[in-house]
Short mmCIF file of C-alpha atoms in Angstrom, two decimals:
data_model
loop_
_atom_site.label_atom_id
_atom_site.label_comp_id
_atom_site.label_asym_id
_atom_site.label_seq_id
_atom_site.Cartn_x
_atom_site.Cartn_y
_atom_site.Cartn_z
CA UNK T 376 192.80 68.41 65.62
CA UNK T 377 189.69 66.20 65.66
CA UNK T 378 186.64 67.86 64.05
CA UNK T 379 183.64 68.44 66.27
CA UNK T 380 180.02 67.54 65.76
CA UNK T 381 177.42 69.97 67.01
CA UNK T 382 174.90 67.17 67.27
CA UNK T 383 177.19 64.91 69.30
CA UNK T 384 175.28 62.78 71.83
CA UNK T 385 176.03 60.67 74.86
CA UNK T 386 176.09 56.87 74.71
CA UNK T 387 172.62 56.80 76.20
CA UNK T 388 171.30 59.12 73.54
CA UNK T 389 172.90 56.98 70.85
CA UNK T 390 170.98 53.97 72.21
CA UNK T 391 167.76 55.96 72.07
CA UNK T 392 168.46 57.16 68.55
CA UNK T 393 169.29 53.68 67.34
CA UNK T 394 165.96 52.39 68.62
CA UNK T 395 164.08 55.16 66.88
CA UNK T 396 165.74 55.06 63.46
CA UNK T 397 163.37 52.66 61.71
CA UNK T 398 160.13 54.29 60.65
CA UNK T 399 160.85 57.60 62.38
CA UNK T 400 159.59 60.93 61.06
CA UNK T 401 160.12 64.53 62.16
CA UNK T 402 157.61 67.25 62.89
CA UNK T 403 159.35 70.63 62.58
CA UNK T 404 157.76 74.05 62.72
CA UNK T 405 160.21 76.91 62.11
CA UNK T 406 162.78 77.81 59.50
CA UNK T 407 166.43 77.55 60.47
CA UNK T 408 166.60 81.35 60.56
CA UNK T 409 163.59 81.64 62.89
CA UNK T 410 163.73 81.55 66.67
CA UNK T 411 161.32 81.98 69.58
CA UNK T 412 158.22 82.92 67.62
CA UNK T 413 155.51 83.33 70.30
CA UNK T 414 152.82 80.66 70.07
CA UNK T 415 149.35 82.08 69.52
CA UNK T 416 146.81 80.93 72.08
CA UNK T 417 143.51 79.72 70.58
CA UNK T 418 140.47 81.75 71.53
CA UNK T 419 138.14 80.06 74.00
CA UNK T 420 135.09 78.55 72.32
CA UNK T 421 131.68 79.96 73.34
CA UNK T 422 129.99 77.80 75.94
CA UNK T 423 127.13 76.93 73.63
CA UNK T 424 129.43 75.76 70.85
CA UNK T 425 129.97 72.00 70.73
CA UNK T 426 133.57 71.05 71.43
CA UNK T 427 135.36 69.62 68.40
CA UNK T 428 138.57 67.64 68.69
CA UNK T 429 141.46 69.73 67.34
CA UNK T 430 142.98 68.62 64.07
CA UNK T 431 146.63 67.64 64.06
CA UNK T 432 148.91 70.38 62.80
CA UNK T 433 150.33 69.66 59.36
CA UNK T 434 153.85 68.35 59.36
CA UNK T 435 156.42 70.94 58.35
CA UNK T 436 160.18 70.97 57.94
CA UNK T 437 162.58 73.81 58.72
CA UNK T 438 163.96 75.37 55.55
CA UNK T 439 167.61 76.29 55.34
CA UNK T 440 167.51 77.83 51.86
CA UNK T 441 166.19 81.18 50.69
CA UNK T 442 164.04 80.76 47.54
CA UNK T 443 165.03 84.30 46.55
CA UNK T 444 168.69 83.24 46.35
CA UNK T 445 168.45 80.56 43.71
CA UNK T 446 171.97 79.38 42.80
CA UNK T 447 172.90 79.24 39.14
CA UNK T 448 173.47 75.83 37.61
CA UNK T 449 177.26 75.34 37.53
CA UNK T 450 179.25 73.52 34.89
CA UNK T 451 178.82 69.87 35.87
CA UNK T 452 180.61 68.37 32.88
CA UNK T 453 183.82 67.73 34.82
CA UNK T 454 182.06 65.69 37.50
CA UNK T 455 181.75 61.96 36.82
CA UNK T 456 181.78 60.50 40.33
CA UNK T 457 181.50 61.81 43.88
CA UNK T 458 183.14 59.72 46.61
CA UNK T 459 181.36 60.60 49.82
CA UNK T 460 182.86 59.89 53.23
CA UNK T 461 180.65 59.46 56.28
CA UNK T 462 180.87 58.15 59.82
CA UNK T 463 180.30 54.56 60.90
CA UNK T 464 177.97 54.97 63.88
CA UNK T 465 175.89 58.10 64.41
CA UNK T 466 172.23 57.12 63.95
CA UNK T 467 169.93 58.29 62.54
CA UNK T 468 172.33 60.39 60.44
CA UNK T 469 174.70 57.58 59.44
CA UNK T 470 174.88 53.94 60.47
CA UNK T 471 175.25 50.45 58.98
CA UNK T 472 171.95 49.17 57.64
CA UNK T 473 170.55 45.66 58.05
CA UNK T 474 172.08 44.73 54.67
CA UNK T 475 175.54 45.86 55.81
CA UNK T 476 175.53 48.96 53.60
CA UNK T 477 175.74 52.62 54.69
CA UNK T 478 172.38 54.06 55.69
CA UNK T 479 170.90 57.12 57.37
CA UNK T 480 169.79 60.66 56.67
CA UNK T 481 173.23 61.82 55.50
CA UNK T 482 173.66 58.80 53.24
CA UNK T 483 170.26 59.17 51.59
CA UNK T 484 170.84 62.90 51.13
CA UNK T 485 174.21 62.19 49.47
CA UNK T 486 172.55 59.81 47.03
CA UNK T 487 169.82 62.35 46.27
CA UNK T 488 172.48 64.96 45.47
CA UNK T 489 174.25 62.58 43.10
CA UNK T 490 170.96 61.83 41.34
CA UNK T 491 170.36 65.56 40.92
CA UNK T 492 173.86 66.15 39.54
CA UNK T 493 173.55 62.92 37.50
CA UNK T 494 176.85 61.39 38.56
CA UNK T 495 177.87 58.10 40.12
CA UNK T 496 177.90 58.21 43.90
CA UNK T 497 179.87 56.07 46.37
CA UNK T 498 179.66 56.22 50.17
CA UNK T 499 182.52 55.03 52.36
CA UNK T 500 182.16 54.76 56.14
CA UNK T 501 185.09 55.67 58.39
CA UNK T 502 185.65 56.68 62.01
CA UNK T 503 184.66 60.29 62.49
CA UNK T 504 188.09 61.46 63.65
CA UNK T 505 189.72 60.13 60.45
CA UNK T 506 187.42 61.83 57.95
CA UNK T 507 189.31 65.10 57.38
CA UNK T 508 192.63 63.32 56.91
CA UNK T 509 191.01 60.91 54.44
CA UNK T 510 189.60 63.84 52.47
CA UNK T 511 192.94 65.68 52.48
CA UNK T 512 194.76 62.59 51.19
CA UNK T 513 192.28 62.18 48.31
CA UNK T 514 190.63 59.03 49.65
CA UNK T 515 187.29 60.74 49.13
CA UNK T 516 185.81 63.88 47.57
CA UNK T 517 183.31 65.12 50.17
CA UNK T 518 182.42 64.51 53.83
CA UNK T 519 178.74 64.28 54.72
CA UNK T 520 178.80 63.29 58.39
CA UNK T 521 176.96 65.92 60.49
CA UNK T 522 180.18 67.94 60.65
CA UNK T 523 179.78 71.32 62.30
CA UNK T 524 181.23 74.27 60.39
CA UNK T 525 183.87 76.06 62.47
CA UNK T 526 186.73 78.53 61.87
CA UNK T 527 189.23 75.80 62.79
CA UNK T 528 187.85 73.38 60.20
CA UNK T 529 187.53 76.12 57.57
CA UNK T 530 191.33 76.35 57.70
CA UNK T 531 191.55 72.72 56.50
CA UNK T 532 188.49 72.22 54.27
CA UNK T 533 185.85 74.20 52.39
CA UNK T 534 182.16 73.82 53.24
CA UNK T 535 178.91 73.96 51.33
CA UNK T 536 176.01 76.00 52.60
CA UNK T 537 174.53 74.47 55.79
CA UNK T 538 172.05 71.65 55.14
CA UNK T 539 170.77 71.61 58.70
CA UNK T 540 171.31 73.31 62.05
CA UNK T 541 171.27 72.10 65.63
CA UNK T 542 169.11 74.47 67.67
CA UNK T 543 169.04 74.70 71.46
CA UNK T 544 165.80 74.35 73.41
CA UNK T 545 164.36 74.20 76.88
CA UNK T 546 162.50 71.13 78.13
CA UNK T 547 160.26 70.94 81.16
CA UNK T 548 157.93 68.46 82.80
CA UNK T 549 154.65 68.13 80.89
CA UNK T 550 152.64 69.81 83.66
CA UNK T 551 154.81 72.95 83.45
CA UNK T 552 155.18 73.55 79.70
CA UNK T 553 155.53 77.20 78.65
CA UNK T 554 154.63 78.17 75.05
CA UNK T 555 157.22 80.94 75.07
CA UNK T 556 160.37 81.46 77.12
CA UNK T 557 162.05 84.81 77.69
CA UNK T 558 164.79 85.69 80.18
CA UNK T 559 162.36 87.45 82.51
CA UNK T 560 160.13 84.36 82.62
CA UNK T 561 162.89 82.28 84.20
CA UNK T 562 163.86 84.63 87.02
CA UNK T 563 164.64 82.45 90.03
CA UNK T 564 163.76 79.23 88.16
CA UNK T 565 166.10 76.24 88.33
CA UNK T 566 167.61 75.37 84.95
CA UNK T 567 169.78 72.31 84.36
CA UNK T 568 172.55 72.48 81.76
CA UNK T 569 175.75 70.61 80.88
CA UNK T 570 178.72 72.18 82.65
CA UNK T 571 181.18 73.92 80.34
CA UNK T 572 178.91 73.68 77.28
CA UNK T 573 177.91 76.35 74.79
CA UNK T 574 174.42 76.04 76.24
CA UNK T 575 175.71 77.01 79.69
CA UNK T 576 177.58 79.97 78.19
CA UNK T 577 174.41 81.11 76.46
CA UNK T 578 172.36 80.93 79.65
CA UNK T 579 175.02 82.86 81.58
CA UNK T 580 174.98 85.58 78.94
CA UNK T 581 171.24 85.81 78.24
CA UNK T 582 169.34 84.33 81.19
CA UNK T 583 171.20 86.06 83.98
CA UNK T 584 168.38 85.80 86.54
CA UNK T 585 167.85 82.06 86.18
CA UNK T 586 169.32 79.71 88.79
CA UNK T 587 171.71 77.48 86.82
CA UNK T 588 172.41 73.90 87.88
CA UNK T 589 175.37 72.46 85.93
CA UNK T 590 175.54 68.69 85.38
CA UNK T 591 178.42 66.54 84.12
CA UNK T 592 176.43 64.80 81.37
CA UNK T 593 173.06 64.45 79.67
CA UNK T 594 171.94 61.50 81.77
CA UNK T 595 172.37 63.38 85.05
CA UNK T 596 170.73 66.53 83.69
CA UNK T 597 167.70 64.68 82.34
CA UNK T 598 167.31 62.62 85.52
CA UNK T 599 167.16 65.87 87.48
CA UNK T 600 164.28 67.07 85.33
CA UNK T 601 162.41 63.77 85.64
CA UNK T 602 162.71 63.93 89.43
CA UNK T 603 161.63 67.56 89.56
CA UNK T 604 164.96 68.77 90.96
CA UNK T 605 165.06 71.48 88.27
CA UNK T 606 162.26 73.32 86.48
CA UNK T 607 163.85 73.23 83.02
CA UNK T 608 166.82 71.80 81.19
CA UNK T 609 168.52 73.47 78.21
CA UNK T 610 170.48 71.67 75.54
CA UNK T 611 170.86 70.22 72.04
CA UNK T 612 167.32 70.11 70.65
CA UNK T 613 167.88 67.12 68.36
CA UNK T 614 169.13 64.92 71.19
CA UNK T 615 166.39 66.24 73.47
CA UNK T 616 163.73 65.50 70.84
CA UNK T 617 164.72 61.83 70.71
CA UNK T 618 164.94 61.62 74.50
CA UNK T 619 161.48 63.16 74.94
CA UNK T 620 160.00 60.62 72.51
CA UNK T 621 162.00 57.66 73.84
CA UNK T 622 161.50 55.25 76.70
CA UNK T 623 164.27 56.77 78.85
CA UNK T 624 162.18 59.89 79.49
CA UNK T 625 159.26 57.91 80.92
CA UNK T 626 156.92 60.26 79.03
CA UNK T 627 157.70 62.89 81.65
CA UNK T 628 158.63 65.89 79.64
CA UNK T 629 158.14 68.12 76.61
CA UNK T 630 159.71 71.12 74.94
CA UNK T 631 158.97 74.57 76.35
CA UNK T 632 159.30 77.60 74.11
CA UNK T 633 160.87 77.64 70.68
CA UNK T 634 164.37 77.06 69.35
CA UNK T 635 167.46 79.23 69.83
CA UNK T 636 169.82 79.31 66.86
CA UNK T 637 172.32 82.09 67.60
CA UNK T 638 175.41 81.15 65.59
CA UNK T 639 177.78 82.85 68.07
CA UNK T 640 176.93 80.15 70.60
CA UNK T 641 175.47 77.27 68.60
CA UNK T 642 177.57 77.38 65.45
CA UNK T 643 177.12 78.12 61.77
CA UNK T 644 175.34 74.88 61.02
CA UNK T 645 176.17 71.52 59.46
CA UNK T 646 177.79 71.49 56.01
CA UNK T 647 179.36 69.13 53.50
CA UNK T 648 183.16 69.40 53.51
CA UNK T 649 185.28 69.32 50.33
CA UNK T 650 189.01 69.78 49.81
CA UNK T 651 190.30 73.35 49.94
CA UNK T 652 189.87 75.08 46.60
CA UNK T 653 187.52 72.48 45.09
CA UNK T 654 184.99 75.11 44.02
CA UNK T 655 183.62 72.97 41.18
CA UNK T 656 182.34 70.33 43.59
CA UNK T 657 181.32 72.79 46.30
CA UNK T 658 179.21 74.83 43.87
CA UNK T 659 177.71 71.68 42.35
CA UNK T 660 176.67 70.44 45.80
CA UNK T 661 175.21 73.83 46.74
CA UNK T 662 173.16 73.83 43.55
CA UNK T 663 172.02 70.25 44.12
CA UNK T 664 171.10 70.91 47.76
CA UNK T 665 168.85 73.76 46.69
CA UNK T 666 167.26 71.63 43.95
CA UNK T 667 166.64 68.69 46.29
CA UNK T 668 165.00 71.06 48.79
CA UNK T 669 162.99 72.88 46.10
CA UNK T 670 161.60 69.61 44.75
CA UNK T 671 160.49 68.45 48.20
CA UNK T 672 162.91 65.54 48.43
CA UNK T 673 164.72 67.06 51.40
CA UNK T 674 161.38 67.33 53.22
CA UNK T 675 160.64 63.67 52.49
CA UNK T 676 163.99 62.62 53.96
CA UNK T 677 163.63 64.82 57.04
CA UNK T 678 160.18 63.46 57.83
CA UNK T 679 161.33 59.88 57.28
CA UNK T 680 164.13 59.91 59.83
CA UNK T 681 162.94 61.94 62.82
CA UNK T 682 160.02 61.62 65.22
CA UNK T 683 159.83 64.86 67.25
CA UNK T 684 160.48 68.39 66.05
CA UNK T 685 163.65 69.99 67.42
CA UNK T 686 162.37 73.31 66.01
#
């Protein structure tokens, strides 16, 4: 069984992501546990009041850790090296840098965790479909490769707490953006979605009065929105964020409403995989993830790599 990635993108999206890796930064506005918080509308200024240009909203990053659930520092004395495995080509999460070495959000996060634990860290790049077998055969200690936690994979590996999630969002043309989206708002509206996807299943279950238009792939779905053949599209918010900010969109579109993160449809999140029963390493990584987030280093990494908020 080949493990799945919740953030998996089409070839076109990969090209967009690759072009946006260098110097990118992410604006994110909700925690991973939040969804669809209604946007407050600013009060109209009195006519006599001079108009002042609005200030840019401060950059924020979704938090995936509860500060009230601080993990205890585990015994780290038995850890001397962590051999991380990651994928070869999934920018901006993991890719080969200009110097030929592993690079990307996952790679930098792995190195930050090793610095926190104070152990030597190595990162080996392999094809995604070979990662679990390599871990099982002791060719590495942990997989950090945007691997989606699933019941099928839990039977083969153990996972840390999620270190990010892949929300779903609606996108519309810029002249039809809605600050909030509820099922009743989309009655009779045309919504594009990838046929057979979890996003289509979610719409069928929750947005029963919308007019669904299934498409075979992201390119066809997004082209339909650009041409005005549908009112909205619904899909993976990370891929959509890069598309919206990239040249392929032609600056046509923007997000409408907030993120949807229901785990029943969109998964438990993205975790670091370790061999079954390796609680020493799993607990050490959970502790280090919390510490890296608490110190603000996770925020720095998130803002460095992404350009548009998927949240």
